[in-house]
Tab-separated table of N, CA and C in Angstrom:
chain	number	residue	atom	x	y	z
A	1	UNK	N	9.218	19.240	4.129
A	1	UNK	CA	9.582	17.586	4.418
A	1	UNK	C	7.619	17.858	4.637
A	2	UNK	N	7.736	15.856	4.521
A	2	UNK	CA	5.746	15.430	3.732
A	2	UNK	C	5.082	15.771	5.186
A	3	UNK	N	4.391	15.894	5.520
A	3	UNK	CA	2.671	15.733	6.508
A	3	UNK	C	2.424	14.549	5.661
A	4	UNK	N	1.972	12.978	7.282
A	4	UNK	CA	1.505	12.354	7.001
A	4	UNK	C	0.585	12.021	7.833
A	5	UNK	N	-0.765	11.841	7.516
A	5	UNK	CA	-2.457	11.653	7.428
A	5	UNK	C	-2.435	10.380	7.583
A	6	UNK	N	-3.306	9.965	8.598
A	6	UNK	CA	-4.907	9.256	8.312
A	6	UNK	C	-5.539	9.438	8.323
A	7	UNK	N	-6.002	9.147	6.887
A	7	UNK	CA	-7.031	10.301	5.823
A	7	UNK	C	-7.646	9.207	4.573
A	8	UNK	N	-8.861	9.226	4.590
A	8	UNK	CA	-9.195	8.649	3.275
A	8	UNK	C	-9.649	9.388	2.108
A	9	UNK	N	-9.131	9.269	0.844
A	9	UNK	CA	-8.001	9.981	-0.288
A	9	UNK	C	-9.614	10.720	-0.542
A	10	UNK	N	-9.033	11.644	-0.889
A	10	UNK	CA	-10.173	12.581	-1.844
A	10	UNK	C	-10.039	12.023	-3.278
A	11	UNK	N	-11.960	12.555	-3.806
A	11	UNK	CA	-11.040	12.104	-5.575
A	11	UNK	C	-10.468	12.625	-6.344
A	12	UNK	N	-10.200	13.867	-5.608
A	12	UNK	CA	-8.948	14.124	-6.689
A	12	UNK	C	-7.982	13.246	-6.853
A	13	UNK	N	-7.163	13.558	-5.374
A	13	UNK	CA	-6.224	12.324	-4.511
A	13	UNK	C	-6.716	10.918	-5.779
A	14	UNK	N	-7.264	10.340	-5.356
A	14	UNK	CA	-7.750	8.764	-6.050
A	14	UNK	C	-7.808	9.499	-7.441
A	15	UNK	N	-7.772	10.740	-7.951
A	15	UNK	CA	-6.988	10.516	-9.941
A	15	UNK	C	-5.729	10.218	-9.887
A	16	UNK	N	-5.611	10.486	-8.728
A	16	UNK	CA	-4.071	11.140	-8.587
A	16	UNK	C	-3.573	8.957	-8.466
A	17	UNK	N	-4.047	8.453	-6.532
A	17	UNK	CA	-3.591	7.194	-7.177
A	17	UNK	C	-3.792	6.842	-8.240
A	18	UNK	N	-4.691	6.351	-8.671
A	18	UNK	CA	-4.964	5.471	-10.095
A	18	UNK	C	-3.555	6.024	-11.277
A	19	UNK	N	-3.725	6.975	-11.490
A	19	UNK	CA	-1.993	7.367	-12.193
A	19	UNK	C	-1.516	6.808	-12.240
A	20	UNK	N	-0.656	6.769	-10.951
A	20	UNK	CA	0.222	5.378	-10.558
A	20	UNK	C	0.169	4.175	-10.351
A	21	UNK	N	-1.234	3.952	-10.222
A	21	UNK	CA	-0.900	2.608	-9.188
A	21	UNK	C	-1.120	2.127	-10.865
A	22	UNK	N	-1.914	2.314	-11.786
A	22	UNK	CA	-2.157	1.623	-13.264
A	22	UNK	C	-0.574	1.757	-14.327
A	23	UNK	N	-0.368	2.502	-13.710
A	23	UNK	CA	1.422	2.151	-14.871
A	23	UNK	C	2.705	0.945	-13.806
A	24	UNK	N	2.003	0.696	-12.187
A	24	UNK	CA	3.064	-0.223	-11.418
A	24	UNK	C	2.851	-1.349	-11.769
A	25	UNK	N	4.239	-2.471	-11.664
A	25	UNK	CA	4.234	-3.570	-11.987
A	25	UNK	C	3.119	-4.448	-11.025
A	26	UNK	N	2.123	-4.215	-10.390
A	26	UNK	CA	1.620	-5.339	-9.729
A	26	UNK	C	-0.231	-4.473	-10.313
A	27	UNK	N	-0.343	-4.267	-10.762
A	27	UNK	CA	-1.968	-4.122	-10.671
A	27	UNK	C	-1.582	-2.461	-12.142
A	28	UNK	N	-0.837	-3.103	-12.942
A	28	UNK	CA	-1.550	-2.427	-15.322
A	28	UNK	C	-2.780	-2.657	-14.544
A	29	UNK	N	-2.673	-0.966	-15.470
A	29	UNK	CA	-4.216	-1.355	-16.223
A	29	UNK	C	-5.826	-0.946	-14.532
A	30	UNK	N	-5.306	-1.256	-13.884
A	30	UNK	CA	-7.186	-0.714	-12.617
A	30	UNK	C	-6.874	0.039	-13.367
A	31	UNK	N	-8.298	0.004	-12.977
A	31	UNK	CA	-9.633	0.659	-13.380
A	31	UNK	C	-9.607	1.650	-12.253
A	32	UNK	N	-10.437	3.484	-12.640
A	32	UNK	CA	-10.249	3.713	-10.958
A	32	UNK	C	-11.386	3.765	-10.471
A	33	UNK	N	-12.607	2.915	-10.539
A	33	UNK	CA	-13.633	2.632	-9.605
A	33	UNK	C	-12.659	1.624	-8.982
A	34	UNK	N	-12.138	0.855	-9.423
A	34	UNK	CA	-11.121	-0.440	-8.812
A	34	UNK	C	-10.211	0.632	-7.637
A	35	UNK	N	-9.368	0.638	-7.863
A	35	UNK	CA	-8.974	1.649	-6.557
A	35	UNK	C	-9.609	2.429	-5.914
A	36	UNK	N	-11.201	3.357	-6.303
A	36	UNK	CA	-11.520	3.863	-5.326
A	36	UNK	C	-11.964	3.189	-3.933
A	37	UNK	N	-12.597	2.047	-4.611
A	37	UNK	CA	-13.152	0.754	-3.640
A	37	UNK	C	-12.057	0.067	-2.630
A	38	UNK	N	-10.783	0.379	-3.239
A	38	UNK	CA	-10.076	-0.701	-2.389
A	38	UNK	C	-9.162	0.701	-1.597
A	39	UNK	N	-9.899	1.433	-1.484
A	39	UNK	CA	-9.581	2.645	-0.487
A	39	UNK	C	-10.623	2.719	0.201
A	40	UNK	N	-11.422	2.464	-0.282
A	40	UNK	CA	-12.808	3.182	0.551
A	40	UNK	C	-12.800	2.283	1.519
A	41	UNK	N	-12.025	1.278	1.487
A	41	UNK	CA	-12.363	-0.201	2.651
A	41	UNK	C	-11.290	-0.103	2.732
A	42	UNK	N	-9.899	0.329	3.308
A	42	UNK	CA	-8.717	-0.367	3.791
A	42	UNK	C	-9.477	1.286	4.421
A	43	UNK	N	-8.018	1.027	5.363
A	43	UNK	CA	-6.985	2.498	6.572
A	43	UNK	C	-5.717	2.893	4.982
A	44	UNK	N	-6.454	4.264	4.983
A	44	UNK	CA	-4.827	4.688	3.805
A	44	UNK	C	-3.651	6.157	5.085
A	45	UNK	N	-2.837	5.778	4.261
A	45	UNK	CA	-1.078	7.050	4.571
A	45	UNK	C	-1.406	7.704	3.519
A	46	UNK	N	-1.877	8.949	3.425
A	46	UNK	CA	-1.195	9.429	2.577
A	46	UNK	C	-0.351	10.777	3.297
A	47	UNK	N	0.320	11.274	2.548
A	47	UNK	CA	1.678	11.769	2.243
A	47	UNK	C	0.953	13.266	1.415
A	48	UNK	N	2.013	14.688	2.325
A	48	UNK	CA	1.475	15.568	1.569
A	48	UNK	C	2.140	17.007	1.536
A	49	UNK	N	1.754	17.812	0.094
A	49	UNK	CA	3.346	18.542	0.666
A	49	UNK	C	2.854	20.190	1.476
A	50	UNK	N	4.029	20.756	1.224
A	50	UNK	CA	3.484	21.931	1.723
A	50	UNK	C	2.201	22.327	1.431
A	51	UNK	N	1.766	22.538	-0.241
A	51	UNK	CA	0.454	22.838	-0.242
A	51	UNK	C	-0.354	22.287	-0.471
A	52	UNK	N	-0.653	20.926	0.267
A	52	UNK	CA	-1.437	20.564	0.210
A	52	UNK	C	-2.041	19.167	-0.750
A	53	UNK	N	-0.736	18.968	-1.374
A	53	UNK	CA	-1.025	17.842	-2.592
A	53	UNK	C	-0.468	16.853	-2.119
A	54	UNK	N	-1.827	15.584	-3.294
A	54	UNK	CA	-0.445	14.897	-2.744
A	54	UNK	C	0.519	14.143	-3.387
A	55	UNK	N	0.908	13.548	-2.461
A	55	UNK	CA	2.262	13.022	-2.876
A	55	UNK	C	2.956	11.829	-2.280
A	56	UNK	N	1.909	10.870	-1.777
A	56	UNK	CA	3.085	9.896	-1.643
A	56	UNK	C	1.369	9.383	-0.845
A	57	UNK	N	1.629	7.345	-0.588
A	57	UNK	CA	-0.355	6.736	-1.157
A	57	UNK	C	0.323	5.554	-0.010
A	58	UNK	N	-0.699	4.715	0.833
A	58	UNK	CA	-0.565	3.896	1.154
A	58	UNK	C	-1.602	3.304	2.030
A	59	UNK	N	-1.905	1.440	1.454
A	59	UNK	CA	-2.673	1.446	2.202
A	59	UNK	C	-2.797	0.365	2.978
A	60	UNK	N	-3.996	-0.395	4.179
A	60	UNK	CA	-3.901	-1.500	5.013
A	60	UNK	C	-4.568	-1.373	4.304
A	61	UNK	N	-5.255	-2.576	4.022
A	61	UNK	CA	-6.267	-3.889	4.307
A	61	UNK	C	-6.568	-5.005	5.356
A	62	UNK	N	-7.641	-4.937	6.017
A	62	UNK	CA	-6.661	-5.500	8.577
A	62	UNK	C	-8.472	-5.505	8.688
A	63	UNK	N	-8.714	-6.548	9.317
A	63	UNK	CA	-9.186	-6.971	10.209
A	63	UNK	C	-9.893	-5.656	11.427
A	64	UNK	N	-8.557	-5.023	11.400
A	64	UNK	CA	-8.045	-4.786	13.218
A	64	UNK	C	-8.028	-5.551	14.469
A	65	UNK	N	-7.539	-6.568	14.473
A	65	UNK	CA	-7.692	-6.845	15.795
A	65	UNK	C	-6.652	-8.213	15.119
A	66	UNK	N	-6.423	-8.975	14.014
A	66	UNK	CA	-5.744	-10.749	14.546
A	66	UNK	C	-4.154	-10.160	13.229
A	67	UNK	N	-4.528	-9.146	11.652
A	67	UNK	CA	-4.146	-9.230	10.050
A	67	UNK	C	-3.850	-8.139	9.376
A	68	UNK	N	-3.136	-7.509	9.009
A	68	UNK	CA	-2.642	-6.864	8.004
A	68	UNK	C	-2.485	-6.793	7.323
A	69	UNK	N	-2.704	-6.858	5.894
A	69	UNK	CA	-1.792	-6.627	4.090
A	69	UNK	C	-1.468	-5.180	4.268
A	70	UNK	N	-0.404	-5.359	3.758
A	70	UNK	CA	0.731	-3.235	3.418
A	70	UNK	C	-0.502	-3.553	1.894
A	71	UNK	N	-0.051	-2.184	1.333
A	71	UNK	CA	-0.017	-3.027	-0.052
A	71	UNK	C	-0.648	-0.944	-0.943
A	72	UNK	N	-0.056	-1.458	-2.189
A	72	UNK	CA	0.094	-0.129	-3.044
A	72	UNK	C	0.873	1.111	-2.701
A	73	UNK	N	1.977	0.674	-2.196
A	73	UNK	CA	2.550	2.312	-0.575
A	73	UNK	C	3.522	2.528	-2.272
A	74	UNK	N	2.632	3.974	-2.472
A	74	UNK	CA	3.338	4.277	-2.941
A	74	UNK	C	4.306	6.489	-2.942
A	75	UNK	N	4.853	6.874	-4.402
A	75	UNK	CA	5.659	8.296	-3.811
A	75	UNK	C	5.751	8.903	-5.618
A	76	UNK	N	5.378	9.652	-5.203
A	76	UNK	CA	5.349	10.957	-6.617
A	76	UNK	C	6.773	10.876	-6.938
A	77	UNK	N	7.457	10.526	-8.272
A	77	UNK	CA	8.664	10.280	-8.787
A	77	UNK	C	9.762	11.581	-8.292
A	78	UNK	N	8.849	12.611	-8.337
A	78	UNK	CA	9.471	14.070	-8.119
A	78	UNK	C	10.215	13.790	-6.350
A	79	UNK	N	8.924	13.171	-5.218
A	79	UNK	CA	9.431	12.850	-4.605
A	79	UNK	C	9.931	11.407	-3.596
A	80	UNK	N	10.978	11.048	-4.630
A	80	UNK	CA	10.533	9.291	-4.375
A	80	UNK	C	12.697	10.355	-3.958
A	81	UNK	N	12.231	9.342	-2.396
A	81	UNK	CA	14.112	9.091	-2.376
A	81	UNK	C	14.428	10.030	-1.165
A	82	UNK	N	13.122	10.242	-0.643
A	82	UNK	CA	13.773	11.089	0.478
A	82	UNK	C	13.057	10.359	1.981
A	83	UNK	N	12.540	9.465	1.932
A	83	UNK	CA	11.592	8.443	3.079
A	83	UNK	C	10.726	8.428	3.025
A	84	UNK	N	9.568	8.924	2.188
A	84	UNK	CA	8.449	9.223	2.680
A	84	UNK	C	7.135	7.194	2.847
A	85	UNK	N	8.237	7.315	1.726
A	85	UNK	CA	7.653	5.846	2.113
A	85	UNK	C	7.177	5.411	3.044
A	86	UNK	N	9.045	5.080	3.872
A	86	UNK	CA	8.679	4.341	4.511
A	86	UNK	C	7.634	5.155	6.106
A	87	UNK	N	7.768	6.676	6.064
A	87	UNK	CA	7.160	7.251	6.996
A	87	UNK	C	5.384	6.911	7.039
A	88	UNK	N	4.869	6.392	5.371
A	88	UNK	CA	3.591	6.189	5.365
A	88	UNK	C	3.256	4.929	6.151
A	89	UNK	N	4.370	3.830	5.671
A	89	UNK	CA	4.098	2.847	6.888
A	89	UNK	C	3.953	3.110	8.389
A	90	UNK	N	5.075	4.003	8.758
A	90	UNK	CA	5.359	3.806	10.373
A	90	UNK	C	4.200	4.573	10.662
A	91	UNK	N	3.223	5.654	9.857
A	91	UNK	CA	1.942	5.911	10.270
A	91	UNK	C	1.129	5.049	10.319
A	92	UNK	N	0.631	3.888	9.495
A	92	UNK	CA	0.108	2.737	9.433
A	92	UNK	C	0.676	1.667	10.500
A	93	UNK	N	1.517	2.022	11.114
A	93	UNK	CA	2.120	0.943	11.911
A	93	UNK	C	2.109	0.979	13.431
A	94	UNK	N	2.107	2.800	13.368
A	94	UNK	CA	1.411	2.912	14.604
A	94	UNK	C	0.033	3.437	14.833
A	95	UNK	N	-0.874	3.098	14.334
A	95	UNK	CA	-2.468	3.094	14.318
A	95	UNK	C	-2.791	2.614	15.475
A	96	UNK	N	-3.905	3.477	16.519
A	96	UNK	CA	-4.072	2.663	17.876
A	96	UNK	C	-4.547	0.926	17.788
A	97	UNK	N	-5.441	1.686	16.841
A	97	UNK	CA	-5.851	-0.834	16.321
A	97	UNK	C	-5.753	-1.478	16.470
A	98	UNK	N	-4.342	-1.044	16.046
A	98	UNK	CA	-3.089	-1.731	15.267
A	98	UNK	C	-1.987	-2.966	15.837
A	99	UNK	N	-2.002	-2.423	16.866
A	99	UNK	CA	-0.666	-2.221	17.466
A	99	UNK	C	-0.156	-4.306	18.290
A	100	UNK	N	-1.678	-4.516	18.708
A	100	UNK	CA	-1.330	-6.369	18.435
A	100	UNK	C	-1.601	-6.980	17.566
A	101	UNK	N	-1.481	-6.720	16.032
A	101	UNK	CA	-1.936	-7.475	15.341
A	101	UNK	C	-0.598	-8.580	15.639
A	102	UNK	N	-1.969	-9.707	14.753
A	102	UNK	CA	-0.561	-11.368	15.347
A	102	UNK	C	-0.111	-10.816	13.933
A	103	UNK	N	0.214	-10.613	12.838
A	103	UNK	CA	0.780	-10.156	11.827
A	103	UNK	C	0.630	-9.188	10.352
A	104	UNK	N	1.627	-8.972	9.702
A	104	UNK	CA	1.659	-8.476	8.754
A	104	UNK	C	2.055	-8.621	7.594
A	105	UNK	N	1.630	-8.366	6.863
A	105	UNK	CA	2.469	-8.899	5.058
A	105	UNK	C	2.533	-8.241	3.746
A	106	UNK	N	3.174	-8.245	3.389
A	106	UNK	CA	3.675	-7.058	2.541
A	106	UNK	C	3.747	-7.707	1.002
A	107	UNK	N	3.729	-7.328	-0.458
A	107	UNK	CA	4.374	-8.254	-1.465
A	107	UNK	C	5.475	-7.162	-2.017
A	108	UNK	N	6.828	-7.562	-2.030
A	108	UNK	CA	6.711	-6.416	-3.310
A	108	UNK	C	8.371	-6.649	-4.051
A	109	UNK	N	8.508	-6.657	-5.238
A	109	UNK	CA	9.738	-7.264	-5.985
A	109	UNK	C	11.145	-6.054	-5.882
A	110	UNK	N	10.882	-4.874	-5.663
A	110	UNK	CA	12.390	-4.790	-5.993
A	110	UNK	C	12.346	-3.836	-4.210
A	111	UNK	N	11.584	-3.721	-2.918
A	111	UNK	CA	11.658	-2.067	-2.193
A	111	UNK	C	11.852	-3.535	-1.096
A	112	UNK	N	12.347	-4.294	-0.846
A	112	UNK	CA	13.125	-5.180	0.241
A	112	UNK	C	13.672	-4.229	0.670
A	113	UNK	N	14.608	-3.513	1.267
A	113	UNK	CA	15.223	-2.631	2.510
A	113	UNK	C	14.802	-2.172	2.719
A	114	UNK	N	13.927	-1.754	1.555
A	114	UNK	CA	13.176	-0.368	2.566
A	114	UNK	C	11.907	-1.067	3.863
A	115	UNK	N	11.419	-1.411	3.637
A	115	UNK	CA	11.027	-2.591	4.508
A	115	UNK	C	11.631	-3.485	5.546
A	116	UNK	N	12.583	-3.685	5.000
A	116	UNK	CA	13.384	-4.260	6.173
A	116	UNK	C	13.527	-3.040	7.452
A	117	UNK	N	14.236	-2.301	6.860
A	117	UNK	CA	14.284	-1.317	8.117
A	117	UNK	C	12.796	-0.535	8.416
A	118	UNK	N	11.502	-1.109	8.254
A	118	UNK	CA	10.397	-1.572	9.533
A	118	UNK	C	10.323	-2.374	9.798
A	119	UNK	N	10.956	-3.141	10.236
A	119	UNK	CA	10.147	-4.810	11.020
A	119	UNK	C	10.624	-5.585	9.962
A	120	UNK	N	10.355	-5.569	9.015
A	120	UNK	CA	9.594	-6.673	8.090
A	120	UNK	C	10.587	-7.556	7.829
A	121	UNK	N	10.057	-8.934	7.432
A	121	UNK	CA	11.340	-9.921	7.505
A	121	UNK	C	10.638	-10.442	6.320
A	122	UNK	N	11.649	-11.774	5.617
A	122	UNK	CA	11.505	-13.511	4.823
A	122	UNK	C	10.957	-14.100	5.602
A	123	UNK	N	9.115	-14.425	4.900
A	123	UNK	CA	8.440	-15.721	5.342
A	123	UNK	C	9.724	-16.723	5.999
A	124	UNK	N	9.410	-16.723	6.977
A	124	UNK	CA	10.286	-18.502	7.746
A	124	UNK	C	10.138	-19.429	6.345
A	125	UNK	N	9.079	-19.806	6.400
A	125	UNK	CA	8.043	-20.679	6.056
A	125	UNK	C	7.192	-20.628	4.733
A	126	UNK	N	8.376	-19.699	3.597
A	126	UNK	CA	7.035	-20.038	2.784
A	126	UNK	C	6.006	-20.821	1.649
A	127	UNK	N	6.886	-21.594	2.654
A	127	UNK	CA	5.034	-23.439	1.597
A	127	UNK	C	3.901	-23.432	2.969
A	128	UNK	N	4.137	-22.556	3.925
A	128	UNK	CA	3.132	-23.091	4.253
A	128	UNK	C	1.641	-21.724	3.925
A	129	UNK	N	2.902	-20.477	2.890
A	129	UNK	CA	1.717	-19.950	2.176
A	129	UNK	C	1.219	-19.779	0.970
A	130	UNK	N	-0.281	-19.548	0.692
A	130	UNK	CA	-0.557	-20.400	-0.631
A	130	UNK	C	-1.170	-18.990	-0.943
A	131	UNK	N	-1.921	-19.615	-2.184
A	131	UNK	CA	-2.565	-17.615	-2.967
A	131	UNK	C	-3.055	-18.487	-4.107
A	132	UNK	N	-4.461	-17.336	-5.003
A	132	UNK	CA	-5.051	-17.595	-5.994
A	132	UNK	C	-4.817	-16.497	-6.569
A	133	UNK	N	-4.485	-16.153	-7.804
A	133	UNK	CA	-4.291	-15.154	-8.704
A	133	UNK	C	-4.630	-15.034	-9.791
A	134	UNK	N	-5.884	-14.417	-10.042
A	134	UNK	CA	-6.372	-13.716	-11.367
A	134	UNK	C	-5.222	-12.945	-11.918
A	135	UNK	N	-4.566	-13.562	-12.865
A	135	UNK	CA	-3.708	-12.966	-14.293
A	135	UNK	C	-4.268	-11.596	-15.003
A	136	UNK	N	-5.235	-11.733	-15.260
A	136	UNK	CA	-5.885	-10.503	-15.891
A	136	UNK	C	-6.915	-9.862	-14.782
A	137	UNK	N	-7.430	-9.625	-14.635
A	137	UNK	CA	-7.918	-8.979	-13.842
A	137	UNK	C	-9.150	-8.277	-14.411
A	138	UNK	N	-8.510	-7.940	-14.753
A	138	UNK	CA	-9.130	-6.662	-15.736
A	138	UNK	C	-9.987	-6.492	-17.040
A	139	UNK	N	-9.278	-7.341	-16.914
A	139	UNK	CA	-9.402	-7.947	-18.515
A	139	UNK	C	-8.786	-7.111	-20.383
A	140	UNK	N	-7.413	-6.765	-19.232
A	140	UNK	CA	-6.607	-6.516	-20.407
A	140	UNK	C	-5.731	-7.247	-21.550
A	141	UNK	N	-5.855	-7.089	-22.883
A	141	UNK	CA	-4.797	-7.563	-23.461
A	141	UNK	C	-3.964	-8.142	-22.756
A	142	UNK	N	-3.204	-9.750	-22.631
A	142	UNK	CA	-1.861	-9.469	-22.459
A	142	UNK	C	-0.838	-8.377	-24.089
A	143	UNK	N	0.363	-7.855	-23.361
A	143	UNK	CA	0.560	-7.455	-24.303
A	143	UNK	C	1.809	-8.351	-24.796
């Protein structure tokens, strides 16, 4: 069983998190320094195995008053399918400063069922949301 804690990742943890995130569809090629800075400026949840090795990670960008963006939820492949991702999100949702936030948002391509079980729904009026996207933030040539 995984132990879940709200804590900042160590440098060794950042190495693991970076290796996984750099291969995801949402942050391909992300530099390690960006991962470290993002974690340092977020509330992080970490899952560890019985040997205290990192097996999962999630982070929350928030003002701690009205809004939170859930992002970078990852579980190492050998530990997927055990509910660890949901447990990471539950730990963030239980944070004592975040109980009265007006809105939590996230983006996902393929895990809608996971997040629906945690109370997330599709946006009723998506036309009200806008974004500005940098298609190549890390300067990696397109494949």
